CSV table of C-alpha atoms in Angstrom, one decimal:
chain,number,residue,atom,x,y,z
A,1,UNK,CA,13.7,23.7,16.7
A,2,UNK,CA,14.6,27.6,16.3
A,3,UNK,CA,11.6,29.9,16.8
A,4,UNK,CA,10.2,30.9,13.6
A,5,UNK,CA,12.6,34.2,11.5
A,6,UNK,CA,10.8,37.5,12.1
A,7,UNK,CA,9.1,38.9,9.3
A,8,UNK,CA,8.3,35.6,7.9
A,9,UNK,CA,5.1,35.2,7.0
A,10,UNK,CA,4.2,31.3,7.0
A,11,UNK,CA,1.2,31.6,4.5
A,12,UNK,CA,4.3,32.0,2.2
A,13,UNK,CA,6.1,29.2,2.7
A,14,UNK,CA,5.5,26.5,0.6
A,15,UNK,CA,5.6,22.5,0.8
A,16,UNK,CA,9.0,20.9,0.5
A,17,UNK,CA,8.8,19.0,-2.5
A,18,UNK,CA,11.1,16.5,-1.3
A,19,UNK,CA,8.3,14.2,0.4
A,20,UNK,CA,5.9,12.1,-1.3
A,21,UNK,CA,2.7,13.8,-1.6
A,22,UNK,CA,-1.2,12.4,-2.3
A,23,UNK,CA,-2.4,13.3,-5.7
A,24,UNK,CA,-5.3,10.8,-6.3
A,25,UNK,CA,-7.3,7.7,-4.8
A,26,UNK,CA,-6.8,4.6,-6.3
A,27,UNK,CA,-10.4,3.8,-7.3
A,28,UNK,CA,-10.3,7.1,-9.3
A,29,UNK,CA,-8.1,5.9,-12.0
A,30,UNK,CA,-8.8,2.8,-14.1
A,31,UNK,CA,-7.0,0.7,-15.8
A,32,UNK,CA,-6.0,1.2,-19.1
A,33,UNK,CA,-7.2,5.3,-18.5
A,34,UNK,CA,-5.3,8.2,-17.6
A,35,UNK,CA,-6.2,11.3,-15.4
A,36,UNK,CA,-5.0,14.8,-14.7
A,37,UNK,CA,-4.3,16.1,-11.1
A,38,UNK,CA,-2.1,18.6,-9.6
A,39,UNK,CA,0.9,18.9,-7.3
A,40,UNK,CA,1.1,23.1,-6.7
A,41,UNK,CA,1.8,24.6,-10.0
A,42,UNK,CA,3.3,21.4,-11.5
A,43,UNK,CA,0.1,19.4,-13.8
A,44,UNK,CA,0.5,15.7,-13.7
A,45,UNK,CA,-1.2,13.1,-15.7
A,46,UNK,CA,-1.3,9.4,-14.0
A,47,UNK,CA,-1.1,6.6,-16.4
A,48,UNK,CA,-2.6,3.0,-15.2
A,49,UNK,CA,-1.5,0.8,-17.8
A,50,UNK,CA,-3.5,-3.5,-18.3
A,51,UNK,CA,-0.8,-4.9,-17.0
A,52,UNK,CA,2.3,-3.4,-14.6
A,53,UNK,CA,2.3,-0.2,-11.8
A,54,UNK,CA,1.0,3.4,-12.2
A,55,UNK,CA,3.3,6.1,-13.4
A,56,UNK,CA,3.3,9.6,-13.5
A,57,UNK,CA,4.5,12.4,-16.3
A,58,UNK,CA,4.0,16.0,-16.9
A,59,UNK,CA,0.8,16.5,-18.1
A,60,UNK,CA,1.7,18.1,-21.5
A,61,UNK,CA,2.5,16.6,-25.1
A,62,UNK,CA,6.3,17.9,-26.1
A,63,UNK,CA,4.2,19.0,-29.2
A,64,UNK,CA,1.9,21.3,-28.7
A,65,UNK,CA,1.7,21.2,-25.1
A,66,UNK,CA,-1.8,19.8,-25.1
A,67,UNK,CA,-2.7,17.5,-22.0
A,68,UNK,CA,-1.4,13.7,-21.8
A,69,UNK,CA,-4.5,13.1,-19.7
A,70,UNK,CA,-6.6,13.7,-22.3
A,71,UNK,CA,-4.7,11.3,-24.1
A,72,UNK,CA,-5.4,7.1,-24.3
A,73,UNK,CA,-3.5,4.6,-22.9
A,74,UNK,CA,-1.7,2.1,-25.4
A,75,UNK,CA,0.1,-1.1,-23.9
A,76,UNK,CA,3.0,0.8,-21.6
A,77,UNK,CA,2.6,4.1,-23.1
A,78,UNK,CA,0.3,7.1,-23.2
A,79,UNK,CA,-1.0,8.7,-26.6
A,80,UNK,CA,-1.5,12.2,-27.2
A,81,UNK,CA,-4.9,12.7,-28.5
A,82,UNK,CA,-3.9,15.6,-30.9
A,83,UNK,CA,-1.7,13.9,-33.0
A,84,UNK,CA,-0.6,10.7,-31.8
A,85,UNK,CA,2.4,11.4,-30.3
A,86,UNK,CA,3.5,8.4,-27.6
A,87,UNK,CA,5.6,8.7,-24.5
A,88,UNK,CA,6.5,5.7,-22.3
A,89,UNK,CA,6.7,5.3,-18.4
A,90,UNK,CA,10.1,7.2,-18.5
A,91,UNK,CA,8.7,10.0,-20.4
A,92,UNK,CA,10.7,9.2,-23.7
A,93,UNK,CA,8.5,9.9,-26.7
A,94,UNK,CA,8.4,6.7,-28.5
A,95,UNK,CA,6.5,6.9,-31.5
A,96,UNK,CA,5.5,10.5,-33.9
A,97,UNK,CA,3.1,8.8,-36.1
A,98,UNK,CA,4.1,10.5,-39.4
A,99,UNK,CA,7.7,10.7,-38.4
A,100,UNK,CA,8.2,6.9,-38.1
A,101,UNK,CA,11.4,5.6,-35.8
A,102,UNK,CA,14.0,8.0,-36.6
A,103,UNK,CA,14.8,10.8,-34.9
A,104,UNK,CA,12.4,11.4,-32.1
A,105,UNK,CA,11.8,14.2,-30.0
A,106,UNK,CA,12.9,14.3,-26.4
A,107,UNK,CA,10.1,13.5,-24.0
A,108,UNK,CA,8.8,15.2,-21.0
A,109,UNK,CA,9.3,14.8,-16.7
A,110,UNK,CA,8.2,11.5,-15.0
A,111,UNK,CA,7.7,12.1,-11.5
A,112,UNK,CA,8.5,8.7,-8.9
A,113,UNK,CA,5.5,7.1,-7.5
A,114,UNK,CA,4.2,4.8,-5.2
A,115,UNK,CA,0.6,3.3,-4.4
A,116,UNK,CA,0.2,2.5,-1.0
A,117,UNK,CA,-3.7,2.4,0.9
A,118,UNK,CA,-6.0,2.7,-1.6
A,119,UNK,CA,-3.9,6.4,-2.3
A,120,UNK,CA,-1.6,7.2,-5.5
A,121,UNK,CA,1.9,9.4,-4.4
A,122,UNK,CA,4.3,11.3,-6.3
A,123,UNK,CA,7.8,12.2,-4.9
A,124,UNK,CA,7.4,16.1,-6.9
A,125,UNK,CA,11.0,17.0,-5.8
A,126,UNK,CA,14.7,15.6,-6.2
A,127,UNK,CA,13.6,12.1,-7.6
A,128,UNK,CA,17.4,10.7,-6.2
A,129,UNK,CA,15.7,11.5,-3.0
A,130,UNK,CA,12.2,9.2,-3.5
A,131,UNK,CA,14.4,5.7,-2.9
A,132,UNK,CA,15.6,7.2,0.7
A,133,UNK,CA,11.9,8.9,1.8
A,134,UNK,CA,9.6,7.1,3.7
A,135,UNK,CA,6.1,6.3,3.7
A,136,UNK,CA,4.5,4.2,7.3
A,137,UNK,CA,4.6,1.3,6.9
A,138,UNK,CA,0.4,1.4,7.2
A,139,UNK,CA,-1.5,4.8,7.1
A,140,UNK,CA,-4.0,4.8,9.5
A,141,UNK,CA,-5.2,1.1,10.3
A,142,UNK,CA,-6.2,0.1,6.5
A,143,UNK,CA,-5.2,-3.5,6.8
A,144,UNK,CA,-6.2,-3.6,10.4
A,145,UNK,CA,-9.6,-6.1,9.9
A,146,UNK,CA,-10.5,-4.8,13.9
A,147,UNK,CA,-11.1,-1.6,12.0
A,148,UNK,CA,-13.6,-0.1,9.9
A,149,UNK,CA,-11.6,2.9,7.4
A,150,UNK,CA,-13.1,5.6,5.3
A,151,UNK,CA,-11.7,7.8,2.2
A,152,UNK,CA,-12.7,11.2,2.7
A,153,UNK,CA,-11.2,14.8,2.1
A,154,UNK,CA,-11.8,17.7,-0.8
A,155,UNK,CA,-10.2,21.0,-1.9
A,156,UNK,CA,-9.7,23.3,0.5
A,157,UNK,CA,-9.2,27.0,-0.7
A,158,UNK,CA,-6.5,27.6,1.9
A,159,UNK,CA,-2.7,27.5,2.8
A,160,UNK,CA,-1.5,23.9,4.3
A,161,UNK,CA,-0.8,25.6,7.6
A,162,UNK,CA,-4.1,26.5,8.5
A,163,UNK,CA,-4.9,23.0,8.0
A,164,UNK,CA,-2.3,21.8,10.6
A,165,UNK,CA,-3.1,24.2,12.9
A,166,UNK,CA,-7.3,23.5,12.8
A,167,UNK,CA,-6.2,20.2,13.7
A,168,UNK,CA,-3.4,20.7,16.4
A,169,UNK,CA,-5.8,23.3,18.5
A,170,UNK,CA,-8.5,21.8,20.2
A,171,UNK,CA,-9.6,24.6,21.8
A,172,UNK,CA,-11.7,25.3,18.5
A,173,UNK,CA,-13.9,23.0,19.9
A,174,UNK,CA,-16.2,26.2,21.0
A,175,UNK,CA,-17.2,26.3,16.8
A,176,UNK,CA,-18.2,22.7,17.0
A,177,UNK,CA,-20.7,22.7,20.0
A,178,UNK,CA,-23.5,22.6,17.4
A,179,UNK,CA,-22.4,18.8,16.4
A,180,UNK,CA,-20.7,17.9,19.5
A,181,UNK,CA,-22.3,19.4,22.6
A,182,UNK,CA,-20.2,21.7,25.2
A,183,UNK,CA,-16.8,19.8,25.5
A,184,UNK,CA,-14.1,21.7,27.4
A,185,UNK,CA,-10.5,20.9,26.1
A,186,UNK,CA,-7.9,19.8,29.0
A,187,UNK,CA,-4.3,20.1,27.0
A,188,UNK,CA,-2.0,17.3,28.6
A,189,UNK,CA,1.5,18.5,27.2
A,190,UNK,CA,3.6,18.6,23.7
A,191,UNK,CA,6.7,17.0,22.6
A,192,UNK,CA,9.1,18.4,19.5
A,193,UNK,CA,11.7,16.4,17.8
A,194,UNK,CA,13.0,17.1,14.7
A,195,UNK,CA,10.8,17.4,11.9
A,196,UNK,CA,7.7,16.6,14.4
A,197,UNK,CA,5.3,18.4,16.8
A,198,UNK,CA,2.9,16.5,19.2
A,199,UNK,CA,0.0,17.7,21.2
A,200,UNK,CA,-1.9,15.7,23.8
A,201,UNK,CA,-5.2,16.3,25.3
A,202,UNK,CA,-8.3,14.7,27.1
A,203,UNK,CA,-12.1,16.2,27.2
A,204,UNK,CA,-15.2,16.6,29.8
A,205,UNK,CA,-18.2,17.2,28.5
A,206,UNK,CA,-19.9,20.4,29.9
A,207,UNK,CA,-23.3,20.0,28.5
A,208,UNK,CA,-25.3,18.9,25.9
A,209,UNK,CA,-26.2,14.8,24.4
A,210,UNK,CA,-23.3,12.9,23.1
A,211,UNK,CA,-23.7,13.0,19.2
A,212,UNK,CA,-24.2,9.5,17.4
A,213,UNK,CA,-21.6,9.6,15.7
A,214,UNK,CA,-19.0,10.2,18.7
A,215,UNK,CA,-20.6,7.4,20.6
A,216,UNK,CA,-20.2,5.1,17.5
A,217,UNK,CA,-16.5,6.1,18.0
A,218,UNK,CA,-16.5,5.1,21.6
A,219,UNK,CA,-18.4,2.5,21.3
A,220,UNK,CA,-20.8,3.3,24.3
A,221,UNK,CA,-23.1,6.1,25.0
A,222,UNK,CA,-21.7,8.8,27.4
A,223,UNK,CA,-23.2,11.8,29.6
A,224,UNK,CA,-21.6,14.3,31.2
A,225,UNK,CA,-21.2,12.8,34.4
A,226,UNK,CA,-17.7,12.5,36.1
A,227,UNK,CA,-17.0,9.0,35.5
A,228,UNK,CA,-16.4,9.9,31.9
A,229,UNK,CA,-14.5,13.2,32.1
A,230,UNK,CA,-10.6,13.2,30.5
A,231,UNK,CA,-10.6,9.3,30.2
A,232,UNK,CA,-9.5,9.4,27.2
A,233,UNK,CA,-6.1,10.9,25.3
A,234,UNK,CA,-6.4,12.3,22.0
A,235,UNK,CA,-2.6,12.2,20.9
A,236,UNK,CA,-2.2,14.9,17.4
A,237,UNK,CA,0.9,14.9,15.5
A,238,UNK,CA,2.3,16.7,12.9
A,239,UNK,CA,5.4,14.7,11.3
A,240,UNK,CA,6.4,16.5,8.3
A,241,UNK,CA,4.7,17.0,5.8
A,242,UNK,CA,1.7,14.9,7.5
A,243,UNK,CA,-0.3,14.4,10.3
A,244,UNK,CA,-1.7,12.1,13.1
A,245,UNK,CA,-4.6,12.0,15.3
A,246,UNK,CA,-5.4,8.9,17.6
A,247,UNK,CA,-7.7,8.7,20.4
A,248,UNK,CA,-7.3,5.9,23.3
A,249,UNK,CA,-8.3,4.7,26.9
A,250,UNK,CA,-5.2,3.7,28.8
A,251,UNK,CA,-2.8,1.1,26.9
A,252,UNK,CA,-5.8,0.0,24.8
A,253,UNK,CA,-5.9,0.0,21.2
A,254,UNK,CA,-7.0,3.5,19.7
A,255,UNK,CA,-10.6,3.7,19.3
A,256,UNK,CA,-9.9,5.9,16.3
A,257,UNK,CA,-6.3,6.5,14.6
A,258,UNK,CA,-6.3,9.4,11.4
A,259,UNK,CA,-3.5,10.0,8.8
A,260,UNK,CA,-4.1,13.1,6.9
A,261,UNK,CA,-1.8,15.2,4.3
A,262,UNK,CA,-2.6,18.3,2.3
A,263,UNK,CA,-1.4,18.7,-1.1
A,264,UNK,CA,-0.9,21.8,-2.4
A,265,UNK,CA,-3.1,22.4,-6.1
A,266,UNK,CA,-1.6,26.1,-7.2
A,267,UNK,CA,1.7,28.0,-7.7
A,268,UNK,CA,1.3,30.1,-4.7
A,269,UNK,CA,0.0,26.9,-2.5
A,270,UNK,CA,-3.3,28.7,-1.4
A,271,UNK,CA,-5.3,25.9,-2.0
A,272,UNK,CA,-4.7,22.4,-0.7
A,273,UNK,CA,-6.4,18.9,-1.5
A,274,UNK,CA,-7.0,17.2,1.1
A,275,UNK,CA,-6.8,13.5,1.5
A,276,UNK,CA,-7.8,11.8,5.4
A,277,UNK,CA,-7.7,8.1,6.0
A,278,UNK,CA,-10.1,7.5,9.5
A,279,UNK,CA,-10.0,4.0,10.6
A,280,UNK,CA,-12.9,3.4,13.5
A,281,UNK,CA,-12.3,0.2,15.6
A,282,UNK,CA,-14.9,-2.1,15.7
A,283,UNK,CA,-17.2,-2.9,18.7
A,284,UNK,CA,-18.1,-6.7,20.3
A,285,UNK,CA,-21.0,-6.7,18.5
A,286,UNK,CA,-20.5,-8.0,14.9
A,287,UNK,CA,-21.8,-5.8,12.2
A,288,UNK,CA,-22.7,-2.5,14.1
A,289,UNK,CA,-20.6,-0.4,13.1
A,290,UNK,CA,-20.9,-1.6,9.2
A,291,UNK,CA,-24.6,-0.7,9.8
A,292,UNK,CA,-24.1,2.2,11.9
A,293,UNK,CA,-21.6,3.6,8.8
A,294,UNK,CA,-23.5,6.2,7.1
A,295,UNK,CA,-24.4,7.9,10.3
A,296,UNK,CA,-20.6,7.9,11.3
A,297,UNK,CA,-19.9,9.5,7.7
A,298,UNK,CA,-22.4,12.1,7.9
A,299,UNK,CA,-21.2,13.4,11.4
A,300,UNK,CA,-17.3,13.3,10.6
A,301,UNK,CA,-18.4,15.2,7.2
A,302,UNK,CA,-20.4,17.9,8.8
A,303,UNK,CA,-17.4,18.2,11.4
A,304,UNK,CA,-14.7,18.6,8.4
A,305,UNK,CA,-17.5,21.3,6.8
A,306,UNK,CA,-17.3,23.1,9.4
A,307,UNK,CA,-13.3,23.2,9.7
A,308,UNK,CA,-13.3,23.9,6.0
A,309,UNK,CA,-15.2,27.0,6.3
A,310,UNK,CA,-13.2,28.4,8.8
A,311,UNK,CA,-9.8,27.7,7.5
A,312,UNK,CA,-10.8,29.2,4.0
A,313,UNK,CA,-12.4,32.5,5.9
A,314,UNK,CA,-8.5,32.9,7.9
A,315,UNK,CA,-7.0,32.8,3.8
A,316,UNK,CA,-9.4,35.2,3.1
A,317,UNK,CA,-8.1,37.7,6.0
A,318,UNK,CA,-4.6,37.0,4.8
A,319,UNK,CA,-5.7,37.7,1.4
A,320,UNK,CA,-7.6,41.1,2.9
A,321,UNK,CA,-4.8,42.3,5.3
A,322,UNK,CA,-1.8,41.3,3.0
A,323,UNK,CA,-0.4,39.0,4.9
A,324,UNK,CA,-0.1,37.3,8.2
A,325,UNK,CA,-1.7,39.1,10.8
A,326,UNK,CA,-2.4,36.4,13.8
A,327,UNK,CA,-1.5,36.9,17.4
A,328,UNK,CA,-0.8,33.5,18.5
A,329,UNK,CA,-1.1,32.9,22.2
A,330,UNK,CA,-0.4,28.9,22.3
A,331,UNK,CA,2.7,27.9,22.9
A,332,UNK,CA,2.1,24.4,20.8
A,333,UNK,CA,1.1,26.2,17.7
A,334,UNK,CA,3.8,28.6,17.9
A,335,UNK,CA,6.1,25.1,18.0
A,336,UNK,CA,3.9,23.8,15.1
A,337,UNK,CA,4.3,27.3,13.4
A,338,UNK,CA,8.2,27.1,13.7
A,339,UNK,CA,8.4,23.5,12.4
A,340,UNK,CA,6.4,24.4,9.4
A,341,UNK,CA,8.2,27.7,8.4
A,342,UNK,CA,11.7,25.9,9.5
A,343,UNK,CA,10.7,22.3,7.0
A,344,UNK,CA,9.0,24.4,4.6
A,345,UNK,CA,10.4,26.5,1.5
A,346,UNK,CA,10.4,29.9,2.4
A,347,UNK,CA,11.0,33.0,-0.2
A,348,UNK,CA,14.2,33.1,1.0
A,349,UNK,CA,15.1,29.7,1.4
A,350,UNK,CA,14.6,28.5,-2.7
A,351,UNK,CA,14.1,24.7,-3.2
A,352,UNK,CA,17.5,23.1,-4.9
A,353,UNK,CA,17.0,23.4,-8.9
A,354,UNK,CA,15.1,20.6,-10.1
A,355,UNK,CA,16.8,18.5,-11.8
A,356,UNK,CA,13.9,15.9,-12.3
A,357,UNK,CA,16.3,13.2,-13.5
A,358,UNK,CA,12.8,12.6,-16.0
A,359,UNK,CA,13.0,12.5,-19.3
A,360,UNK,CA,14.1,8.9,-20.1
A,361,UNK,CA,16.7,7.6,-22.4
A,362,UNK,CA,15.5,4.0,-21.6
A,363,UNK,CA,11.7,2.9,-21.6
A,364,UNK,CA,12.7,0.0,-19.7
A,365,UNK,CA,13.1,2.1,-16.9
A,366,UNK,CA,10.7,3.0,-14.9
A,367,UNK,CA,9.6,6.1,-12.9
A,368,UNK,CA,7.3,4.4,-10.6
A,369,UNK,CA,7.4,1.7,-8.0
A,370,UNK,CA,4.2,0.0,-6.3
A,371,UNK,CA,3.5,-1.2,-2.3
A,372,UNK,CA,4.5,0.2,0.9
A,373,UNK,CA,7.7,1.5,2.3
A,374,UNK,CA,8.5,2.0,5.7
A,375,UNK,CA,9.9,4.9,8.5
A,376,UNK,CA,9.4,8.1,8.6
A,377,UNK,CA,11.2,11.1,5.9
A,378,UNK,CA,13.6,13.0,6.9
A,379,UNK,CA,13.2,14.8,10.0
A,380,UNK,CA,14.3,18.8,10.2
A,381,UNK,CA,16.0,20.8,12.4
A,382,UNK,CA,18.1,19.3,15.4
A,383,UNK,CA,18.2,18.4,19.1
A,384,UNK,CA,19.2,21.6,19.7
A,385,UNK,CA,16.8,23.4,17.8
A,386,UNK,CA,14.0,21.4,19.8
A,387,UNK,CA,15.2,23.1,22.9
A,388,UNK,CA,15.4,26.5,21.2
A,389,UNK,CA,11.5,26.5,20.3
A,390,UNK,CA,10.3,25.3,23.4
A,391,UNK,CA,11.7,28.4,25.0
A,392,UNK,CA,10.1,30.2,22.1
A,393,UNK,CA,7.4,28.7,22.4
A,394,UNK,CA,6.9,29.5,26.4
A,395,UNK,CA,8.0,33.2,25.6
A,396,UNK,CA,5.0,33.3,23.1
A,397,UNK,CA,1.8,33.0,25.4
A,398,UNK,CA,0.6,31.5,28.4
A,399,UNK,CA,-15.1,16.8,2.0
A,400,UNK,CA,-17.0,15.7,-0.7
A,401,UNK,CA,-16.4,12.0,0.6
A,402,UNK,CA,-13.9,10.4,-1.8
A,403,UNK,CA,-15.6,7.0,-0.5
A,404,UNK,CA,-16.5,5.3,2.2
A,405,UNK,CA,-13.5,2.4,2.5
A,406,UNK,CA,-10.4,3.0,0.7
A,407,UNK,CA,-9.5,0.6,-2.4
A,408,UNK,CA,-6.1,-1.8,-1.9
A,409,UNK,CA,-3.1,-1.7,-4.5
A,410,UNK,CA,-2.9,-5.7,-5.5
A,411,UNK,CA,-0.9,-7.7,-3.7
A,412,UNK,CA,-0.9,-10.8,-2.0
A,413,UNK,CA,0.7,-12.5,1.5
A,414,UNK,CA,3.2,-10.3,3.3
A,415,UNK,CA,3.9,-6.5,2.0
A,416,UNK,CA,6.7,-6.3,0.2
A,417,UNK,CA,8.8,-3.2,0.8
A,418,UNK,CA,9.8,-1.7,-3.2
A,419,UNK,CA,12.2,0.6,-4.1
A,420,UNK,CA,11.1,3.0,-6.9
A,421,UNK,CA,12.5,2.7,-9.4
A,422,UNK,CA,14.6,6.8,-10.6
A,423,UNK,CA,14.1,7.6,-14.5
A,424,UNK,CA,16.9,9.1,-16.4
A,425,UNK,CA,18.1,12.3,-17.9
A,426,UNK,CA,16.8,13.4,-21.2
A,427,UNK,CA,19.2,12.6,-24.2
């Protein structure tokens, strides 16, 4: 991974668009009901039809440009509310009221999509690409019954990179003290691959109680005597476009194991909505940690208010200075800093024109595609590169809750892997 270009500022570069991103939770649409959400600058309305998968157009009537979302839902299509104008799940319009079946207009985009973990994804990008991009297998440990899992994440009025890189540095541990007590930070190593930056670490605690909520993680109560000092390895990854967080003793099965992604909700990508699946493992005891829960929520949410506030006040300074001013000293970050700016879509690197391959000739073709897929997307840089940035790196210095449990796409037995399913050019 090549050290980042000079003069690039990363608070510019935006998301790569050919990933599939979070736009909504699955409880939030309904079936037979549509809603409006966002991927950057592009509006999307989701469409959850009686009967048959989730898909995903532009949010916009061909007409008069008015919002599909505001629209009704109508067997497999979606109704303008203005005048009536239909569009099916490959973003043909299919019926103009007063026009009959003639000569229609040509629809609008259909974006691919997949619902996986209780989360609705769009592929915003090159939709010949969705079919070969990769979702785990599992975020987090959802289907996991030795683990307890909670929705949780909000808008964030800052760039996607100062997300990754609140989570990647724990020494910002010093602005938590007030919820966690006095914790010094030991950092165990990195690794970088292609398209992926890890950081390891383990913690002592200095002073102060262990809060609630970090013991119901651990499942004991601990002081800050020796015996507990760097026992455990907290294990943070960022694997393009998303990232990782697990905490274990030994070979042991992570105590707690986090999948989080930030999608970005304007043109410039200065906001992000964040969307963070936290799977606790259970205790011995039966039922503890289900009536423990509520305690657990309100310390992880106080924790993520904190991080909000400080990731928003560092867009602020790049909003005040005019750009990126930081003096980065950790040799990790400046690897995470080089991966995003190297994966990303800089100003001078422009994304491939979108072809969209969305509005549909056929509406028995579908833009969407339902269940899990598995591996990871594609990875950037090379080998090479990896070696590159670590020598970089070295040269470079020493939620309002979305709910509680996240909802399950139906499906029975085994999970099925599903290919989604491209929609065609406009004719």
């Amino acid at each position: 991974m090549a050290a980042m270009k000079p003069g690039v500022d990363l608070r510019r570069v935006h998301c790569d668009p050919d990933f599939w991103y979070p736009v909504a939770w699955s409880r939030e649409l309904k079936k037979g009901k549509t809603i409006g959400v966002r991927y950057a600058e592009h509006p999307v309305a989701l469409v959850r039809p009686e009967d048959g998968p989730v898909f995903a157009l532009e949010d916009r009537c061909a007409h008069r440009q008015v919002p599909l979302s505001k629209g009704r839902v109508c067997g497999q299509s979606v109704q303008c509310c203005y005048h009536g104008w239909a569009y099916g799940r490959s973003g043909r319009c299919i019926d103009v009221p007063y026009l009959g079946k003639g000569k229609l207009p040509n629809g609008v985009r259909t974006y691919p999509v997949l619902e996986q973990d209780g989360l609705i994804f769009i592929f915003p990008g090159d939709p010949e690409k969705a079919a070969t991009t990769h979702l785990p297998a599992v975020l987090a440990r959802v289907d996991d019954p030795g683990y307890k899992t909670r929705c949780f994440g909000k808008v964030v009025g800052c760039h996607y990179s100062f997300m990754h890189e609140n989570l990647m540095d724990m020494n910002h541990q010093f602005m938590h003290m007030k919820q966690m007590g006095q914790m010094r930070p030991r950092f165990l190593g990195q690794r970088r691959e292609p398209g992926l930056v890890e950081a390891r670490y383990s913690f002592a605690r200095t002073g102060g109680k262990q809060p609630l909520g970090e013991a119901l993680i651990f499942g004991e109560r601990r002081d800050a005597s020796a015996k507990f000092a760097d026992r455990d390895v907290m294990t943070i990854r960022t694997v393009y476009p998303y990232q990782t967080l697990h905490i274990q003793t030994g070979d042991a099965d992570p105590v707690m194991d986090l999948w989080i992604a930030y999608t970005p909700q304007d043109k410039e990508q200065l906001t992000n909505r964040t969307f963070g699946l936290l799977s606790v493992k259970r205790p011995g005891i039966p039922g503890l940690l289900d009536l423990a829960w509520p305690f657990l929520v309100a310390f992880t949410e106080r924790i993520f208010a904190e991080d909000r506030e400080i990731v928003e006040l560092e867009q602020q300074a790049w909003r005040d200075l005019g750009g990126d001013h930081n003096l980065e000293v950790f040799p990790v970050i400046n690897a995470l800093r080089s991966l995003l700016a190297e994966c990303g879509v800089s100003p001078e690197k422009p994304a491939e024109p979108d072809t969209a391959g969305t509005r549909g000739a056929d509406d028995g073709v579908s833009a969407s595609g339902a269940g899990a897929v598995s591996a990871a997307g594609p990875a950037c840089g090379s080998a090479a590169d990896a070696i590159a940035g670590a020598v970089a790196g070295a040269v470079a210095g020493a939620a309002a809750p979305a709910g509680d449990t996240p909802s399950r796409s139906v499906r029975t037995g085994r999970r099925k892997r599903k290919t989604p399913v491209k929609s065609e050019q406009k004719v």
